[in-house]
Amino acid sequence: MKTKLITRKGYQQLQSELDHLWRTERPEVTKKVAWAASLGDRSENADYQYNKKRLREIDRRVRYLQKRLDELRIVDYSPEQEGKVFFGAFVEVEDENGETLNFQIVGPDEIYDNKGVVSIDAPMARALLKKEVDDEAWVSTPSGRKVWYINRISYNVGE
């Protein structure tokens, strides 16, 4: 089950996607379906079949987004979070080989097409929660448990 937390930025992105699908893309595809249907025999009309399929995909995504946006809870930064890893934190971690990773901990709805983010549901994020700089976190991976050291925690991209 996916966590129902999201950053304000992530919520706005999902809302923008919903608006675009509903106000722009769906009306365009609906016009194409109507035009293709007016040509007659729909069984051999590739435009009709493709656009009808696309319309179903759009409708499915719109229904999902409407439902999901109602369920989500926006989590904004709070000063009490400072110094520890919580939802929305930008974290730099390092393993014993000196390999570093930089990412933000976000909701599961925000990870697609985003580089530099980790879902709050991921083992890495779970292991880091409530930890401070210089703490170590043990993360279970397919190849076994691995230790990561926290180098930096911030709640602003620029820091």
PDB file of C-alpha atoms in Angstrom:
ATOM      1  CA  MET A   1       0.000   0.000   0.000  1.00  0.00           C
ATOM      2  CA  LYS A   2       1.316   3.417  -0.954  1.00  0.00           C
ATOM      3  CA  THR A   3       1.832   6.113   1.654  1.00  0.00           C
ATOM      4  CA  LYS A   4      -0.622   8.971   1.209  1.00  0.00           C
ATOM      5  CA  LEU A   5       1.924  11.753   1.789  1.00  0.00           C
ATOM      6  CA  ILE A   6       3.073  14.225  -0.849  1.00  0.00           C
ATOM      7  CA  THR A   7       5.109  17.421  -1.026  1.00  0.00           C
ATOM      8  CA  ARG A   8       3.335  20.611  -2.036  1.00  0.00           C
ATOM      9  CA  LYS A   9       5.350  20.673  -5.284  1.00  0.00           C
ATOM     10  CA  GLY A  10       4.369  17.073  -6.067  1.00  0.00           C
ATOM     11  CA  TYR A  11       0.695  17.801  -5.400  1.00  0.00           C
ATOM     12  CA  GLN A  12       0.815  20.796  -7.729  1.00  0.00           C
ATOM     13  CA  GLN A  13       2.409  18.647 -10.457  1.00  0.00           C
ATOM     14  CA  LEU A  14      -0.340  16.033 -10.201  1.00  0.00           C
ATOM     15  CA  GLN A  15      -2.979  18.774 -10.210  1.00  0.00           C
ATOM     16  CA  SER A  16      -1.377  20.297 -13.337  1.00  0.00           C
ATOM     17  CA  GLU A  17      -1.387  16.896 -15.046  1.00  0.00           C
ATOM     18  CA  LEU A  18      -5.076  16.448 -14.225  1.00  0.00           C
ATOM     19  CA  ASP A  19      -5.919  19.940 -15.508  1.00  0.00           C
ATOM     20  CA  HIS A  20      -3.969  19.349 -18.730  1.00  0.00           C
ATOM     21  CA  LEU A  21      -5.620  15.995 -19.378  1.00  0.00           C
ATOM     22  CA  TRP A  22      -9.124  17.268 -18.637  1.00  0.00           C
ATOM     23  CA  ARG A  23      -8.992  20.734 -20.225  1.00  0.00           C
ATOM     24  CA  THR A  24      -6.611  20.233 -23.151  1.00  0.00           C
ATOM     25  CA  GLU A  25      -5.889  16.664 -24.154  1.00  0.00           C
ATOM     26  CA  ARG A  26      -9.319  15.078 -23.603  1.00  0.00           C
ATOM     27  CA  PRO A  27     -11.238  17.689 -25.677  1.00  0.00           C
ATOM     28  CA  GLU A  28      -8.723  17.321 -28.553  1.00  0.00           C
ATOM     29  CA  VAL A  29      -8.985  13.525 -28.564  1.00  0.00           C
ATOM     30  CA  THR A  30     -12.782  13.688 -28.298  1.00  0.00           C
ATOM     31  CA  LYS A  31     -12.873  15.861 -31.429  1.00  0.00           C
ATOM     32  CA  LYS A  32     -10.666  13.374 -33.266  1.00  0.00           C
ATOM     33  CA  VAL A  33     -12.912  10.466 -32.228  1.00  0.00           C
ATOM     34  CA  ALA A  34     -16.019  12.321 -33.416  1.00  0.00           C
ATOM     35  CA  TRP A  35     -14.332  13.225 -36.722  1.00  0.00           C
ATOM     36  CA  ALA A  36     -13.112   9.649 -37.299  1.00  0.00           C
ATOM     37  CA  ALA A  37     -16.548   8.247 -36.401  1.00  0.00           C
ATOM     38  CA  SER A  38     -18.170  10.519 -38.999  1.00  0.00           C
ATOM     39  CA  LEU A  39     -16.137   8.829 -41.740  1.00  0.00           C
ATOM     40  CA  GLY A  40     -18.243   5.697 -41.555  1.00  0.00           C
ATOM     41  CA  ASP A  41     -17.018   2.133 -40.970  1.00  0.00           C
ATOM     42  CA  ARG A  42     -15.295   2.220 -37.564  1.00  0.00           C
ATOM     43  CA  SER A  43     -14.015  -1.355 -37.644  1.00  0.00           C
ATOM     44  CA  GLU A  44     -11.267  -0.530 -40.181  1.00  0.00           C
ATOM     45  CA  ASN A  45     -10.699   3.084 -39.157  1.00  0.00           C
ATOM     46  CA  ALA A  46      -7.286   3.295 -37.476  1.00  0.00           C
ATOM     47  CA  ASP A  47      -7.784   6.942 -36.421  1.00  0.00           C
ATOM     48  CA  TYR A  48     -11.015   6.037 -34.662  1.00  0.00           C
ATOM     49  CA  GLN A  49      -9.566   2.963 -32.931  1.00  0.00           C
ATOM     50  CA  TYR A  50      -6.360   4.707 -31.816  1.00  0.00           C
ATOM     51  CA  ASN A  51      -8.102   7.815 -30.494  1.00  0.00           C
ATOM     52  CA  LYS A  52     -10.845   5.805 -28.793  1.00  0.00           C
ATOM     53  CA  LYS A  53      -8.119   3.815 -27.002  1.00  0.00           C
ATOM     54  CA  ARG A  54      -6.314   7.057 -26.076  1.00  0.00           C
ATOM     55  CA  LEU A  55      -9.575   8.492 -24.736  1.00  0.00           C
ATOM     56  CA  ARG A  56      -9.995   5.447 -22.455  1.00  0.00           C
ATOM     57  CA  GLU A  57      -6.415   5.897 -21.207  1.00  0.00           C
ATOM     58  CA  ILE A  58      -7.030   9.577 -20.469  1.00  0.00           C
ATOM     59  CA  ASP A  59     -10.303   8.824 -18.668  1.00  0.00           C
ATOM     60  CA  ARG A  60      -8.626   6.104 -16.582  1.00  0.00           C
ATOM     61  CA  ARG A  61      -5.804   8.461 -15.577  1.00  0.00           C
ATOM     62  CA  VAL A  62      -8.248  11.304 -14.816  1.00  0.00           C
ATOM     63  CA  ARG A  63     -10.293   9.029 -12.526  1.00  0.00           C
ATOM     64  CA  TYR A  64      -7.132   7.827 -10.787  1.00  0.00           C
ATOM     65  CA  LEU A  65      -5.800  11.377 -10.282  1.00  0.00           C
ATOM     66  CA  GLN A  66      -9.120  12.703  -8.980  1.00  0.00           C
ATOM     67  CA  LYS A  67      -9.350   9.879  -6.454  1.00  0.00           C
ATOM     68  CA  ARG A  68      -5.686  10.040  -5.460  1.00  0.00           C
ATOM     69  CA  LEU A  69      -5.612  13.834  -5.046  1.00  0.00           C
ATOM     70  CA  ASP A  70      -8.532  13.542  -2.614  1.00  0.00           C
ATOM     71  CA  GLU A  71      -6.632  10.938  -0.558  1.00  0.00           C
ATOM     72  CA  LEU A  72      -3.247  12.664  -0.417  1.00  0.00           C
ATOM     73  CA  ARG A  73      -2.013  14.740   2.493  1.00  0.00           C
ATOM     74  CA  ILE A  74       0.381  17.589   1.711  1.00  0.00           C
ATOM     75  CA  VAL A  75       3.329  17.728   4.103  1.00  0.00           C
ATOM     76  CA  ASP A  76       5.028  21.093   4.398  1.00  0.00           C
ATOM     77  CA  TYR A  77       8.326  21.818   6.146  1.00  0.00           C
ATOM     78  CA  SER A  78       8.158  22.402   9.877  1.00  0.00           C
ATOM     79  CA  PRO A  79      11.040  23.898  11.936  1.00  0.00           C
ATOM     80  CA  GLU A  80      10.828  20.927  14.334  1.00  0.00           C
ATOM     81  CA  GLN A  81      12.210  18.737  11.516  1.00  0.00           C
ATOM     82  CA  GLU A  82      15.520  20.599  11.404  1.00  0.00           C
ATOM     83  CA  GLY A  83      18.562  18.394  11.987  1.00  0.00           C
ATOM     84  CA  LYS A  84      16.776  15.082  11.452  1.00  0.00           C
ATOM     85  CA  VAL A  85      15.614  13.147   8.406  1.00  0.00           C
ATOM     86  CA  PHE A  86      11.878  13.369   7.827  1.00  0.00           C
ATOM     87  CA  PHE A  87       9.548  13.500   4.837  1.00  0.00           C
ATOM     88  CA  GLY A  88      10.686  16.150   2.336  1.00  0.00           C
ATOM     89  CA  ALA A  89      14.328  16.175   3.489  1.00  0.00           C
ATOM     90  CA  PHE A  90      17.201  16.519   1.049  1.00  0.00           C
ATOM     91  CA  VAL A  91      19.806  13.999   2.193  1.00  0.00           C
ATOM     92  CA  GLU A  92      23.373  13.156   1.266  1.00  0.00           C
ATOM     93  CA  VAL A  93      24.557   9.706   2.315  1.00  0.00           C
ATOM     94  CA  GLU A  94      27.862   7.903   1.853  1.00  0.00           C
ATOM     95  CA  ASP A  95      28.785   4.232   2.029  1.00  0.00           C
ATOM     96  CA  GLU A  96      32.038   2.744   3.324  1.00  0.00           C
ATOM     97  CA  ASN A  97      33.507   2.848  -0.211  1.00  0.00           C
ATOM     98  CA  GLY A  98      33.012   6.616  -0.459  1.00  0.00           C
ATOM     99  CA  GLU A  99      30.083   6.393  -2.896  1.00  0.00           C
ATOM    100  CA  THR A 100      27.670   9.252  -2.214  1.00  0.00           C
ATOM    101  CA  LEU A 101      24.003   9.616  -3.035  1.00  0.00           C
ATOM    102  CA  ASN A 102      21.943  12.805  -2.944  1.00  0.00           C
ATOM    103  CA  PHE A 103      18.164  12.672  -2.953  1.00  0.00           C
ATOM    104  CA  GLN A 104      14.959  14.059  -1.520  1.00  0.00           C
ATOM    105  CA  ILE A 105      12.515  11.852   0.367  1.00  0.00           C
ATOM    106  CA  VAL A 106       9.099  12.240  -1.278  1.00  0.00           C
ATOM    107  CA  GLY A 107       5.779  10.456  -1.654  1.00  0.00           C
ATOM    108  CA  PRO A 108       5.394   7.454  -3.956  1.00  0.00           C
ATOM    109  CA  ASP A 109       3.369   9.538  -6.443  1.00  0.00           C
ATOM    110  CA  GLU A 110       6.378  11.822  -7.036  1.00  0.00           C
ATOM    111  CA  ILE A 111       9.094   9.353  -8.021  1.00  0.00           C
ATOM    112  CA  TYR A 112       8.132   8.720 -11.648  1.00  0.00           C
ATOM    113  CA  ASP A 113      10.188  10.676 -14.190  1.00  0.00           C
ATOM    114  CA  ASN A 114      12.066  12.322 -11.316  1.00  0.00           C
ATOM    115  CA  LYS A 115      15.757  11.923 -10.728  1.00  0.00           C
ATOM    116  CA  GLY A 116      17.197  12.526  -7.296  1.00  0.00           C
ATOM    117  CA  VAL A 117      14.191  11.401  -5.281  1.00  0.00           C
ATOM    118  CA  VAL A 118      13.427   8.358  -3.145  1.00  0.00           C
ATOM    119  CA  SER A 119       9.971   7.238  -2.054  1.00  0.00           C
ATOM    120  CA  ILE A 120       9.185   7.383   1.656  1.00  0.00           C
ATOM    121  CA  ASP A 121       8.183   3.729   1.216  1.00  0.00           C
ATOM    122  CA  ALA A 122      11.659   2.696  -0.009  1.00  0.00           C
ATOM    123  CA  PRO A 123      13.986   0.775   2.348  1.00  0.00           C
ATOM    124  CA  MET A 124      16.581   3.582   2.137  1.00  0.00           C
ATOM    125  CA  ALA A 125      14.120   6.252   3.268  1.00  0.00           C
ATOM    126  CA  ARG A 126      12.702   4.049   6.031  1.00  0.00           C
ATOM    127  CA  ALA A 127      16.208   3.377   7.358  1.00  0.00           C
ATOM    128  CA  LEU A 128      17.069   7.095   7.410  1.00  0.00           C
ATOM    129  CA  LEU A 129      13.948   8.413   9.156  1.00  0.00           C
ATOM    130  CA  LYS A 130      14.650  10.306  12.403  1.00  0.00           C
ATOM    131  CA  LYS A 131      18.420   9.978  11.951  1.00  0.00           C
ATOM    132  CA  GLU A 132      20.865  12.907  12.246  1.00  0.00           C
ATOM    133  CA  VAL A 133      24.094  13.923  10.496  1.00  0.00           C
ATOM    134  CA  ASP A 134      26.907  11.400  11.184  1.00  0.00           C
ATOM    135  CA  ASP A 135      24.415   8.662  12.123  1.00  0.00           C
ATOM    136  CA  GLU A 136      24.620   5.385  10.289  1.00  0.00           C
ATOM    137  CA  ALA A 137      21.680   3.638   8.697  1.00  0.00           C
ATOM    138  CA  TRP A 138      21.534  -0.019   7.821  1.00  0.00           C
ATOM    139  CA  VAL A 139      19.634  -0.647   4.606  1.00  0.00           C
ATOM    140  CA  SER A 140      18.470  -4.069   3.456  1.00  0.00           C
ATOM    141  CA  THR A 141      19.274  -4.598  -0.223  1.00  0.00           C
ATOM    142  CA  PRO A 142      18.936  -7.625  -2.512  1.00  0.00           C
ATOM    143  CA  SER A 143      22.660  -8.263  -1.999  1.00  0.00           C
ATOM    144  CA  GLY A 144      22.448  -7.995   1.799  1.00  0.00           C
ATOM    145  CA  ARG A 145      22.534  -5.290   4.449  1.00  0.00           C
ATOM    146  CA  LYS A 146      24.584  -2.188   3.698  1.00  0.00           C
ATOM    147  CA  VAL A 147      25.569   0.698   5.944  1.00  0.00           C
ATOM    148  CA  TRP A 148      25.179   4.336   4.864  1.00  0.00           C
ATOM    149  CA  TYR A 149      26.436   7.390   6.773  1.00  0.00           C
ATOM    150  CA  ILE A 150      24.474  10.627   6.736  1.00  0.00           C
ATOM    151  CA  ASN A 151      26.637  13.558   5.591  1.00  0.00           C
ATOM    152  CA  ARG A 152      24.033  16.277   5.140  1.00  0.00           C
ATOM    153  CA  ILE A 153      20.358  16.982   5.809  1.00  0.00           C
ATOM    154  CA  SER A 154      18.500  20.037   4.566  1.00  0.00           C
ATOM    155  CA  TYR A 155      15.014  21.097   3.697  1.00  0.00           C
ATOM    156  CA  ASN A 156      16.040  23.587   0.998  1.00  0.00           C
ATOM    157  CA  VAL A 157      17.440  22.634  -2.399  1.00  0.00           C
ATOM    158  CA  GLY A 158      20.077  25.378  -2.344  1.00  0.00           C
ATOM    159  CA  GLU A 159      21.764  24.354   0.885  1.00  0.00           C
TER     160      GLU A 159
END
